[in-house]
Short mmCIF file of C-alpha atoms in Angstrom, two decimals:
data_model
loop_
_atom_site.label_atom_id
_atom_site.label_comp_id
_atom_site.label_asym_id
_atom_site.label_seq_id
_atom_site.Cartn_x
_atom_site.Cartn_y
_atom_site.Cartn_z
CA MET I 1 75.48 113.38 107.61
CA ILE I 2 76.90 111.97 110.84
CA ALA I 3 78.79 115.19 111.46
CA ILE I 4 75.66 117.19 110.84
CA ARG I 5 73.60 115.06 113.25
CA ASN I 6 76.27 115.36 115.93
CA PHE I 7 76.36 119.12 115.43
CA ARG I 8 72.60 119.41 115.74
CA SER I 9 72.53 117.26 118.84
CA ALA I 10 75.11 119.56 120.42
CA VAL I 11 72.94 122.63 119.88
CA PRO I 12 70.11 123.03 122.44
CA SER I 13 66.62 123.64 121.17
CA LEU I 14 65.63 127.29 121.25
CA LYS I 15 62.62 126.47 123.39
CA ASN I 16 64.99 125.27 126.12
CA VAL I 17 67.04 128.45 126.12
CA GLY I 18 65.79 131.02 128.63
CA VAL I 19 65.50 134.72 127.99
CA GLY I 20 68.39 135.28 130.37
CA ALA I 21 70.74 133.48 127.97
CA PHE I 22 70.03 136.08 125.31
CA ALA I 23 70.26 138.91 127.83
CA ARG I 24 73.71 137.73 128.92
CA ARG I 25 74.96 138.08 125.34
CA GLY I 26 74.25 141.81 125.54
CA LEU I 27 73.99 144.38 122.76
CA ALA I 28 76.73 145.80 120.58
CA THR I 29 75.91 149.21 122.07
CA PRO I 30 77.49 149.39 125.55
CA VAL I 31 74.85 148.80 128.21
CA ALA I 32 77.09 150.61 130.70
CA ASN I 33 75.57 153.83 129.36
CA PRO I 34 71.78 153.32 129.57
CA SER I 35 71.11 156.62 127.78
CA LEU I 36 72.41 155.06 124.57
CA LEU I 37 69.52 152.60 124.62
CA GLN I 38 66.84 155.28 125.02
CA HIS I 39 65.96 155.90 121.40
CA VAL I 40 64.52 159.29 120.50
CA LEU I 41 61.76 158.89 117.93
CA PRO I 42 61.02 161.56 115.31
CA PRO I 43 57.66 163.32 115.41
CA LYS I 44 55.10 161.75 113.07
CA LEU I 45 55.16 164.31 110.29
CA PRO I 46 54.51 163.85 106.59
CA ALA I 47 57.27 164.64 104.12
CA ALA I 48 57.64 164.77 100.35
CA LEU I 49 60.33 164.90 97.71
CA HIS I 50 59.32 167.15 94.80
CA LEU I 51 61.43 167.02 91.62
CA LYS I 52 61.64 169.86 89.13
CA THR I 53 60.64 167.43 86.39
CA GLY I 54 57.20 167.10 88.01
CA GLN I 55 57.34 163.90 90.05
CA SER I 56 56.58 163.80 93.79
CA PHE I 57 57.19 161.07 96.36
CA PHE I 58 55.39 161.08 99.72
CA GLY I 59 56.42 159.49 103.00
CA ASN I 60 57.33 160.39 106.57
CA SER I 61 60.00 162.69 107.94
CA PHE I 62 62.93 162.24 110.29
CA GLY I 63 65.70 164.61 111.31
CA SER I 64 65.03 168.31 110.88
CA THR I 65 61.52 169.65 110.32
CA GLU I 66 62.81 172.39 108.01
CA SER I 67 62.15 172.01 104.26
CA LYS I 68 65.17 172.28 101.94
CA PHE I 69 66.03 172.66 98.25
CA GLY I 70 68.91 170.79 96.64
CA GLU I 71 70.19 168.73 93.74
CA THR I 72 68.77 165.20 93.98
CA VAL I 73 71.38 162.46 93.49
CA PHE I 74 71.64 158.76 94.37
CA SER I 75 74.38 156.64 95.89
CA THR I 76 74.66 152.87 95.46
CA SER I 77 76.88 152.49 98.53
CA ILE I 78 75.65 149.79 100.92
CA THR I 79 77.58 150.83 104.02
CA SER I 80 79.23 153.94 105.50
CA TYR I 81 76.27 156.30 105.33
CA THR I 82 77.96 158.47 107.97
CA ASP I 83 81.04 158.86 105.75
CA SER I 84 78.92 159.69 102.70
CA MET I 85 76.82 162.26 104.52
CA THR I 86 79.90 164.07 105.87
CA ASP I 87 81.68 164.07 102.49
CA PRO I 88 81.92 167.75 101.38
CA SER I 89 81.40 166.66 97.76
CA TYR I 90 77.70 166.19 98.67
CA LEU I 91 77.30 169.85 99.64
CA GLY I 92 74.02 171.21 98.29
CA GLN I 93 72.65 167.77 97.38
CA ILE I 94 69.65 165.71 98.49
CA LEU I 95 71.16 162.25 98.87
CA VAL I 96 69.06 159.20 97.96
CA PHE I 97 70.43 155.91 99.30
CA THR I 98 69.62 152.83 97.23
CA SER I 99 70.37 150.53 100.17
CA PRO I 100 66.95 149.62 101.66
CA MET I 101 67.76 150.27 105.34
CA ILE I 102 69.86 153.16 106.62
CA GLY I 103 70.70 154.00 110.24
CA ASN I 104 70.84 150.55 111.84
CA TYR I 105 74.30 151.08 113.35
CA GLY I 106 73.67 154.66 114.45
CA VAL I 107 76.23 157.46 114.37
CA PRO I 108 79.61 157.49 116.16
CA SER I 109 81.37 160.34 117.90
CA ASN I 110 83.20 162.60 115.46
CA GLU I 111 86.05 163.41 117.83
CA PRO I 112 89.56 162.83 116.44
CA VAL I 113 91.03 159.43 117.21
CA PRO I 114 94.40 159.01 118.96
CA GLY I 115 97.33 159.22 116.59
CA VAL I 116 95.73 161.66 114.16
CA PRO I 117 94.88 164.80 116.19
CA GLY I 118 93.04 167.61 114.47
CA ILE I 119 91.26 165.30 112.01
CA PRO I 120 87.61 164.33 112.65
CA PHE I 121 86.66 160.66 112.85
CA LEU I 122 84.18 161.05 109.98
CA GLU I 123 84.88 162.82 106.67
CA SER I 124 84.28 166.37 107.92
CA SER I 125 83.07 168.16 111.02
CA LYS I 126 79.37 168.08 110.08
CA ILE I 127 76.71 166.67 107.74
CA GLN I 128 77.32 168.15 104.29
CA CYS I 129 74.32 166.99 102.25
CA THR I 130 71.17 169.13 102.24
CA GLY I 131 68.75 166.25 102.83
CA VAL I 132 68.51 162.46 102.95
CA VAL I 133 66.01 160.07 101.33
CA VAL I 134 65.85 156.42 102.41
CA SER I 135 63.46 153.53 101.94
CA ASP I 136 63.47 152.54 105.61
CA VAL I 137 65.18 154.53 108.36
CA ALA I 138 66.25 152.52 111.40
CA LEU I 139 64.92 154.20 114.53
CA LYS I 140 66.80 151.75 116.75
CA TYR I 141 70.53 151.24 116.34
CA SER I 142 73.23 148.99 117.73
CA HIS I 143 76.98 149.50 117.45
CA TYR I 144 79.71 149.73 120.04
CA GLN I 145 80.81 153.16 118.74
CA ALA I 146 77.32 154.66 118.30
CA ILE I 147 76.29 157.63 120.43
CA GLU I 148 73.10 158.74 118.65
CA SER I 149 70.60 157.71 116.00
CA LEU I 150 70.51 158.91 112.41
CA HIS I 151 67.36 160.88 113.26
CA GLN I 152 69.05 162.65 116.19
CA TRP I 153 72.14 163.40 114.12
CA CYS I 154 70.15 164.90 111.24
CA GLU I 155 68.02 166.88 113.67
CA ARG I 156 71.15 168.30 115.34
CA TYR I 157 72.55 169.51 112.01
CA ASN I 158 69.19 170.73 110.66
CA VAL I 159 69.11 168.17 107.85
CA PRO I 160 65.65 166.86 106.86
CA GLY I 161 65.09 163.21 106.00
CA LEU I 162 62.39 161.35 104.08
CA THR I 163 61.57 157.68 104.68
CA GLY I 164 58.89 155.26 103.51
CA VAL I 165 59.32 155.94 99.79
CA ASP I 166 60.31 153.68 96.91
CA THR I 167 63.97 154.63 96.46
CA ARG I 168 64.20 152.13 93.58
CA ALA I 169 61.69 154.22 91.60
CA ILE I 170 63.51 157.46 92.46
CA THR I 171 66.88 155.97 91.47
CA THR I 172 65.53 154.64 88.17
CA LEU I 173 64.07 158.06 87.44
CA LEU I 174 67.33 159.87 88.20
CA ARG I 175 69.32 157.34 86.20
CA ASP I 176 67.10 157.77 83.15
CA GLN I 177 66.53 161.52 83.18
CA GLY I 178 69.68 162.56 85.03
CA THR I 179 70.40 164.34 88.28
CA THR I 180 67.40 166.56 89.03
CA LEU I 181 66.77 169.63 91.19
CA GLY I 182 64.43 168.91 94.07
CA ARG I 183 62.81 170.05 97.28
CA LEU I 184 62.43 168.00 100.43
CA ALA I 185 59.25 169.35 102.05
CA VAL I 186 58.35 168.54 105.66
CA GLY I 187 55.18 168.89 107.72
CA ASP I 188 52.54 171.28 106.40
CA GLU I 189 54.86 172.07 103.47
CA ALA I 190 54.51 168.47 102.25
CA SER I 191 50.82 168.89 101.48
CA LYS I 192 51.29 172.12 99.57
CA PRO I 193 51.72 172.17 95.78
CA ALA I 194 55.19 171.47 94.42
CA PRO I 195 57.34 174.55 93.71
CA GLN I 196 57.25 176.22 90.33
CA ALA I 197 60.17 175.46 88.02
CA HIS I 198 61.79 178.86 88.60
CA GLU I 199 61.71 178.38 92.39
CA TYR I 200 64.15 175.46 92.49
CA TRP I 201 67.65 176.25 93.70
CA ASP I 202 70.52 175.06 91.48
CA PRO I 203 73.69 174.61 93.57
CA SER I 204 75.84 174.04 90.46
CA LEU I 205 75.52 177.74 89.63
CA GLU I 206 77.37 178.65 92.82
CA ASN I 207 81.00 178.29 93.81
CA LEU I 208 80.47 175.41 96.23
CA VAL I 209 84.20 174.89 96.60
CA ALA I 210 84.48 178.30 98.27
CA GLN I 211 81.81 177.21 100.74
CA ALA I 212 83.40 173.84 101.50
CA SER I 213 87.06 174.91 101.70
CA THR I 214 88.91 175.96 104.81
CA ARG I 215 89.06 179.72 105.38
CA GLU I 216 92.55 179.71 106.89
CA ALA I 217 95.68 177.64 106.39
CA TYR I 218 96.61 175.10 109.07
CA THR I 219 99.23 172.41 109.57
CA LEU I 220 98.74 168.79 110.62
CA ASN I 221 101.48 166.58 112.07
CA PRO I 222 103.95 169.50 112.41
CA ASN I 223 106.53 167.26 114.09
CA GLY I 224 106.39 164.60 111.41
CA THR I 225 109.59 163.25 109.92
CA GLY I 226 108.25 162.81 106.40
CA PRO I 227 108.02 165.21 103.45
CA ARG I 228 106.27 168.57 103.60
CA ILE I 229 103.12 168.35 101.48
CA ALA I 230 100.84 171.26 100.60
CA VAL I 231 97.12 170.54 100.20
CA LEU I 232 94.75 172.78 98.25
CA ASP I 233 91.41 172.24 99.97
CA PHE I 234 88.47 172.17 97.53
CA GLY I 235 86.27 170.39 100.11
CA CYS I 236 88.72 167.85 101.47
CA LYS I 237 87.62 164.52 102.91
CA ALA I 238 89.26 163.86 106.25
CA ASN I 239 90.67 160.51 105.17
CA ILE I 240 92.79 162.21 102.51
CA VAL I 241 94.82 164.20 105.03
CA ARG I 242 94.59 161.28 107.48
CA SER I 243 96.18 159.00 104.87
CA LEU I 244 99.01 161.49 104.31
CA VAL I 245 99.64 162.02 108.03
CA LYS I 246 99.65 158.26 108.72
CA ARG I 247 102.53 158.00 106.25
CA GLY I 248 104.56 160.56 108.17
CA ALA I 249 103.96 163.64 106.03
CA VAL I 250 103.82 167.15 107.45
CA VAL I 251 100.63 168.46 105.87
CA THR I 252 99.76 172.13 105.41
CA VAL I 253 96.20 172.74 104.19
CA PHE I 254 95.51 175.92 102.21
CA PRO I 255 92.22 177.53 101.08
CA TRP I 256 91.07 176.74 97.54
CA ASP I 257 92.09 180.15 96.15
CA PHE I 258 95.51 180.38 97.81
CA ASP I 259 98.36 181.16 95.41
CA PHE I 260 100.53 178.11 96.00
CA ASN I 261 103.19 179.43 93.62
CA SER I 262 104.17 182.04 96.21
CA VAL I 263 105.32 179.32 98.66
CA ARG I 264 105.84 176.25 96.46
CA ASP I 265 109.59 175.94 97.05
CA GLN I 266 108.90 175.32 100.74
CA PHE I 267 107.17 172.03 99.94
CA ASP I 268 108.10 168.61 98.57
CA GLY I 269 104.75 167.93 96.91
CA LEU I 270 101.30 169.31 96.14
CA PHE I 271 97.95 167.56 96.71
CA LEU I 272 94.67 168.72 95.14
CA THR I 273 91.60 167.40 96.98
CA ASN I 274 88.04 166.46 96.16
CA GLY I 275 85.24 169.01 96.36
CA PRO I 276 81.66 169.80 95.34
CA GLY I 277 80.19 171.39 92.25
CA ASP I 278 81.38 172.43 88.80
CA PRO I 279 85.18 172.64 88.33
CA LYS I 280 84.70 175.56 85.93
CA GLN I 281 83.62 177.64 88.91
CA ILE I 282 87.27 177.71 90.02
CA MET I 283 89.08 178.35 86.74
CA GLU I 284 91.33 180.88 88.46
CA THR I 285 92.75 178.01 90.52
CA ALA I 286 93.20 175.89 87.37
CA TYR I 287 95.25 178.70 85.79
CA ARG I 288 97.50 178.89 88.85
CA VAL I 289 97.91 175.10 88.82
CA ARG I 290 98.92 175.33 85.16
CA GLN I 291 101.69 177.74 86.20
CA THR I 292 102.76 175.30 88.92
CA ILE I 293 102.91 172.45 86.39
CA ASP I 294 104.95 174.52 83.93
CA GLU I 295 107.45 175.91 86.45
CA TRP I 296 107.70 173.29 89.22
CA ASP I 297 109.28 169.84 89.05
CA ARG I 298 107.95 168.20 92.21
CA PRO I 299 105.19 165.58 92.56
CA ILE I 300 101.51 166.58 92.21
CA PHE I 301 98.53 164.35 93.00
CA GLY I 302 94.87 165.28 92.41
CA ILE I 303 91.73 163.40 93.46
CA CYS I 304 88.17 163.96 92.17
CA MET I 305 87.81 167.76 91.87
CA GLY I 306 91.61 167.95 92.07
CA HIS I 307 91.81 165.57 89.12
CA GLN I 308 89.41 167.77 87.14
CA VAL I 309 91.43 170.89 87.97
CA LEU I 310 94.57 169.15 86.72
CA GLY I 311 92.71 168.24 83.53
CA LEU I 312 91.57 171.83 82.97
CA ALA I 313 95.12 173.02 83.61
CA ALA I 314 96.40 170.50 81.05
CA GLY I 315 93.94 171.69 78.40
CA LEU I 316 91.25 169.01 78.70
CA GLU I 317 87.53 169.80 78.91
CA ALA I 318 85.30 169.03 81.89
CA TYR I 319 81.65 168.14 81.26
CA ARG I 320 78.56 167.37 83.33
CA MET I 321 77.58 163.69 83.36
CA THR I 322 73.94 162.57 83.19
CA PHE I 323 73.76 161.21 86.74
CA GLY I 324 77.40 160.96 87.78
CA ASN I 325 79.04 158.11 89.65
CA ARG I 326 78.34 157.77 93.37
CA GLY I 327 79.05 154.52 95.16
CA HIS I 328 81.71 152.12 96.35
CA ASN I 329 81.81 149.64 93.47
CA GLN I 330 82.98 151.50 90.36
CA PRO I 331 85.44 149.41 88.27
CA VAL I 332 88.29 151.26 86.56
CA LEU I 333 90.86 149.87 84.13
CA ALA I 334 94.48 150.97 84.49
CA LEU I 335 95.93 152.04 81.14
CA ALA I 336 99.44 152.70 82.45
CA SER I 337 101.79 151.15 84.98
CA SER I 338 103.06 153.58 87.60
CA GLY I 339 103.99 152.97 91.22
CA SER I 340 101.69 150.33 92.70
CA ILE I 341 99.30 150.55 89.72
CA LYS I 342 99.68 147.91 87.02
CA ALA I 343 98.44 148.41 83.45
CA GLY I 344 95.66 146.06 82.40
CA ARG I 345 94.35 145.47 85.91
CA VAL I 346 90.81 146.44 86.96
CA TYR I 347 90.51 148.18 90.33
CA VAL I 348 87.25 148.59 92.27
CA THR I 349 86.90 152.14 93.53
CA SER I 350 84.85 154.53 95.63
CA GLN I 351 83.47 157.55 93.74
CA ASN I 352 81.35 160.65 94.21
CA HIS I 353 81.22 163.06 91.28
CA GLN I 354 78.88 164.70 88.77
CA TYR I 355 81.55 166.04 86.40
CA ALA I 356 84.28 164.28 84.43
CA LEU I 357 87.06 165.00 81.93
CA ARG I 358 86.10 164.51 78.30
CA LEU I 359 87.89 161.79 76.35
CA THR I 360 89.25 163.67 73.33
CA GLU I 361 90.66 162.44 70.02
CA ASP I 362 94.18 163.16 71.24
CA PHE I 363 95.38 164.00 74.71
CA PRO I 364 97.41 167.21 75.21
CA SER I 365 101.15 166.86 74.78
CA GLY I 366 102.82 165.53 77.91
CA TRP I 367 99.71 163.70 79.15
CA ALA I 368 98.15 160.25 78.79
CA PRO I 369 95.00 158.59 80.10
CA PHE I 370 95.77 156.72 83.32
CA PHE I 371 92.44 155.00 84.10
CA ILE I 372 89.13 154.59 82.30
CA ASN I 373 85.75 153.59 83.72
CA CYS I 374 84.72 150.05 82.74
CA ASN I 375 81.02 150.96 82.83
CA ASP I 376 80.75 154.26 80.94
CA SER I 377 84.26 154.78 79.44
CA SER I 378 84.66 158.10 81.25
CA VAL I 379 88.19 159.28 82.04
CA GLU I 380 89.10 158.06 85.53
CA GLY I 381 92.68 159.25 85.60
CA ILE I 382 95.42 161.16 83.82
CA ILE I 383 99.20 160.89 84.11
CA SER I 384 102.13 162.95 82.91
CA THR I 385 104.20 161.11 80.31
CA PRO I 386 107.88 160.24 80.79
CA GLU I 387 108.76 162.68 78.01
CA SER I 388 107.24 165.56 79.97
CA GLY I 389 109.70 165.18 82.83
CA LYS I 390 106.83 165.73 85.29
CA ARG I 391 105.50 163.52 88.10
CA ILE I 392 101.77 164.11 88.14
CA TRP I 393 98.81 161.86 88.85
CA GLY I 394 95.12 162.69 88.67
CA VAL I 395 92.38 160.20 89.54
CA GLN I 396 88.61 160.70 89.50
CA PHE I 397 88.04 158.06 92.18
CA HIS I 398 88.98 158.04 95.87
CA PRO I 399 91.99 155.80 96.67
CA GLU I 400 91.49 156.62 100.37
CA SER I 401 87.88 155.33 100.11
CA ALA I 402 86.08 156.00 103.45
CA GLY I 403 83.95 154.20 102.76
CA GLY I 404 84.66 151.67 100.10
CA PRO I 405 87.38 149.33 98.80
CA LEU I 406 91.09 149.91 99.34
CA ASP I 407 92.31 148.53 95.99
CA THR I 408 94.30 151.71 95.25
CA ILE I 409 95.22 152.94 98.76
CA GLU I 410 98.92 152.34 98.05
CA MET I 411 98.86 155.32 95.68
CA PHE I 412 99.19 157.42 98.85
CA THR I 413 102.31 155.47 99.82
CA ASP I 414 103.71 155.94 96.32
CA PHE I 415 103.05 159.69 96.44
CA VAL I 416 104.54 160.24 99.89
CA ASP I 417 107.60 158.15 98.98
CA GLU I 418 108.00 160.16 95.78
CA CYS I 419 107.85 163.43 97.73
CA SER I 420 110.48 162.07 100.14
CA ALA I 421 112.78 160.96 97.33
CA GLY I 422 113.01 164.40 95.76
CA LYS I 423 114.81 164.47 92.45
CA GLY I 424 117.17 161.60 93.11
CA GLY I 425 116.64 157.95 92.27
CA ALA I 426 114.01 156.16 90.20
CA SER I 427 110.57 157.75 90.14
CA ALA I 428 107.51 155.77 91.25
CA MET I 429 105.15 158.25 89.59
CA ILE I 430 106.52 158.13 86.04
CA ALA I 431 104.71 155.64 83.84
CA ASP I 432 106.92 152.69 82.86
CA GLU I 433 104.24 151.16 80.63
CA VAL I 434 101.44 152.92 78.75
CA LYS I 435 99.08 150.20 77.54
CA VAL I 436 97.06 152.39 75.15
CA GLY I 437 100.01 153.40 73.03
CA GLY I 438 100.86 157.09 73.27
CA HIS I 439 98.08 159.61 73.70
CA ASP I 440 95.44 157.94 71.54
CA ALA I 441 92.18 158.32 73.44
CA LYS I 442 90.33 156.02 71.04
CA ALA I 443 92.68 153.24 72.01
CA ALA I 444 91.67 153.86 75.63
CA GLN I 445 88.01 153.35 74.73
CA ALA I 446 88.87 150.19 72.78
CA GLN I 447 90.77 148.86 75.78
CA VAL I 448 87.56 148.86 77.82
CA ALA I 449 85.83 146.72 75.21
CA LEU I 450 88.50 144.02 75.42
#
């Protein structure tokens, strides 16, 4: 108590502190550029979210004044809204944030940072989602890296936003009935009747990967001293290639439909990235990856869509989940020890996906479950078995996060080291312990219950 009294006596009463004392502390946003403090407010326009299942939610608009169709999904992420909105896996989707306030730290410049030229600061060069729904949009922002507000950013990329709605009710609805087609209507459109069922646009029927992928091949870190790694771009997040480049790799990014088998012997490893939509839309790529697996003996790593493509190539089935997993707090249980991953440990991961690999009675020969989701028992990873002689990892989550936890970031180090090692020496990507006992998928489900 004495210490507390002394502490209190050392702190001046707020009524004795002048306004100038607070002014001298300054804002997180640099005052040296006064334009950053001149907040541009959105016009006062009504907006509405109409769902194909018949529900409508009314509020106010921000960002673009153009109405848009999309697939309505929710994310439980609390931070990093700029990373989520620039993630190509959200292409064609109306993104509902469960966090009550979005936009309070503004939006930073997307110019590449020193040391990783050619890679944007955020997860792609633009906003990828079709629309944004938030409970409370922050019209004023404060952050030392911010250059514009969320409203200004959305307006610049023609992305409409809806605020002033109960996102808890929307999230509960989507969780119970599943991801739902929707329309974000702005202005006069908001007061008009909701679209008819046949008018809603379903992005899953399109090849979204073709829309998100690069059109031409390009190379990052050409003077690097590390291994040469080929990347098949299905809608690649910037932090994937950034994580490879930071570990010294020379990275060549190819379009989604490029025939890697024609140049595979020029590379030390293959990386399959994340991407939007249904993996069955790119079965031709899965068939080519199957050929690569059968004929090539170098390391392969797939994330998210890349993981699903590996699964299809291995003979597993991909299915559409009810509402998917989107957030930064998904727990996964490791079922095998490989590299930095230890069997029996739970890792907290960042995820963004609607589709998953089905857990079958028995895994295909040469494969074993690598991770399983602790919440819904969905397959979170696959691994080639030691008997197969292959070095292949597939994970449904994002080890590179951006945003989210970094529990599994060292998988990138393991992969790059494995590509550098070539055929010689001990392999970091071959499982040295499979906790579920062979390929028994039921044992994987039972492991979650333990």
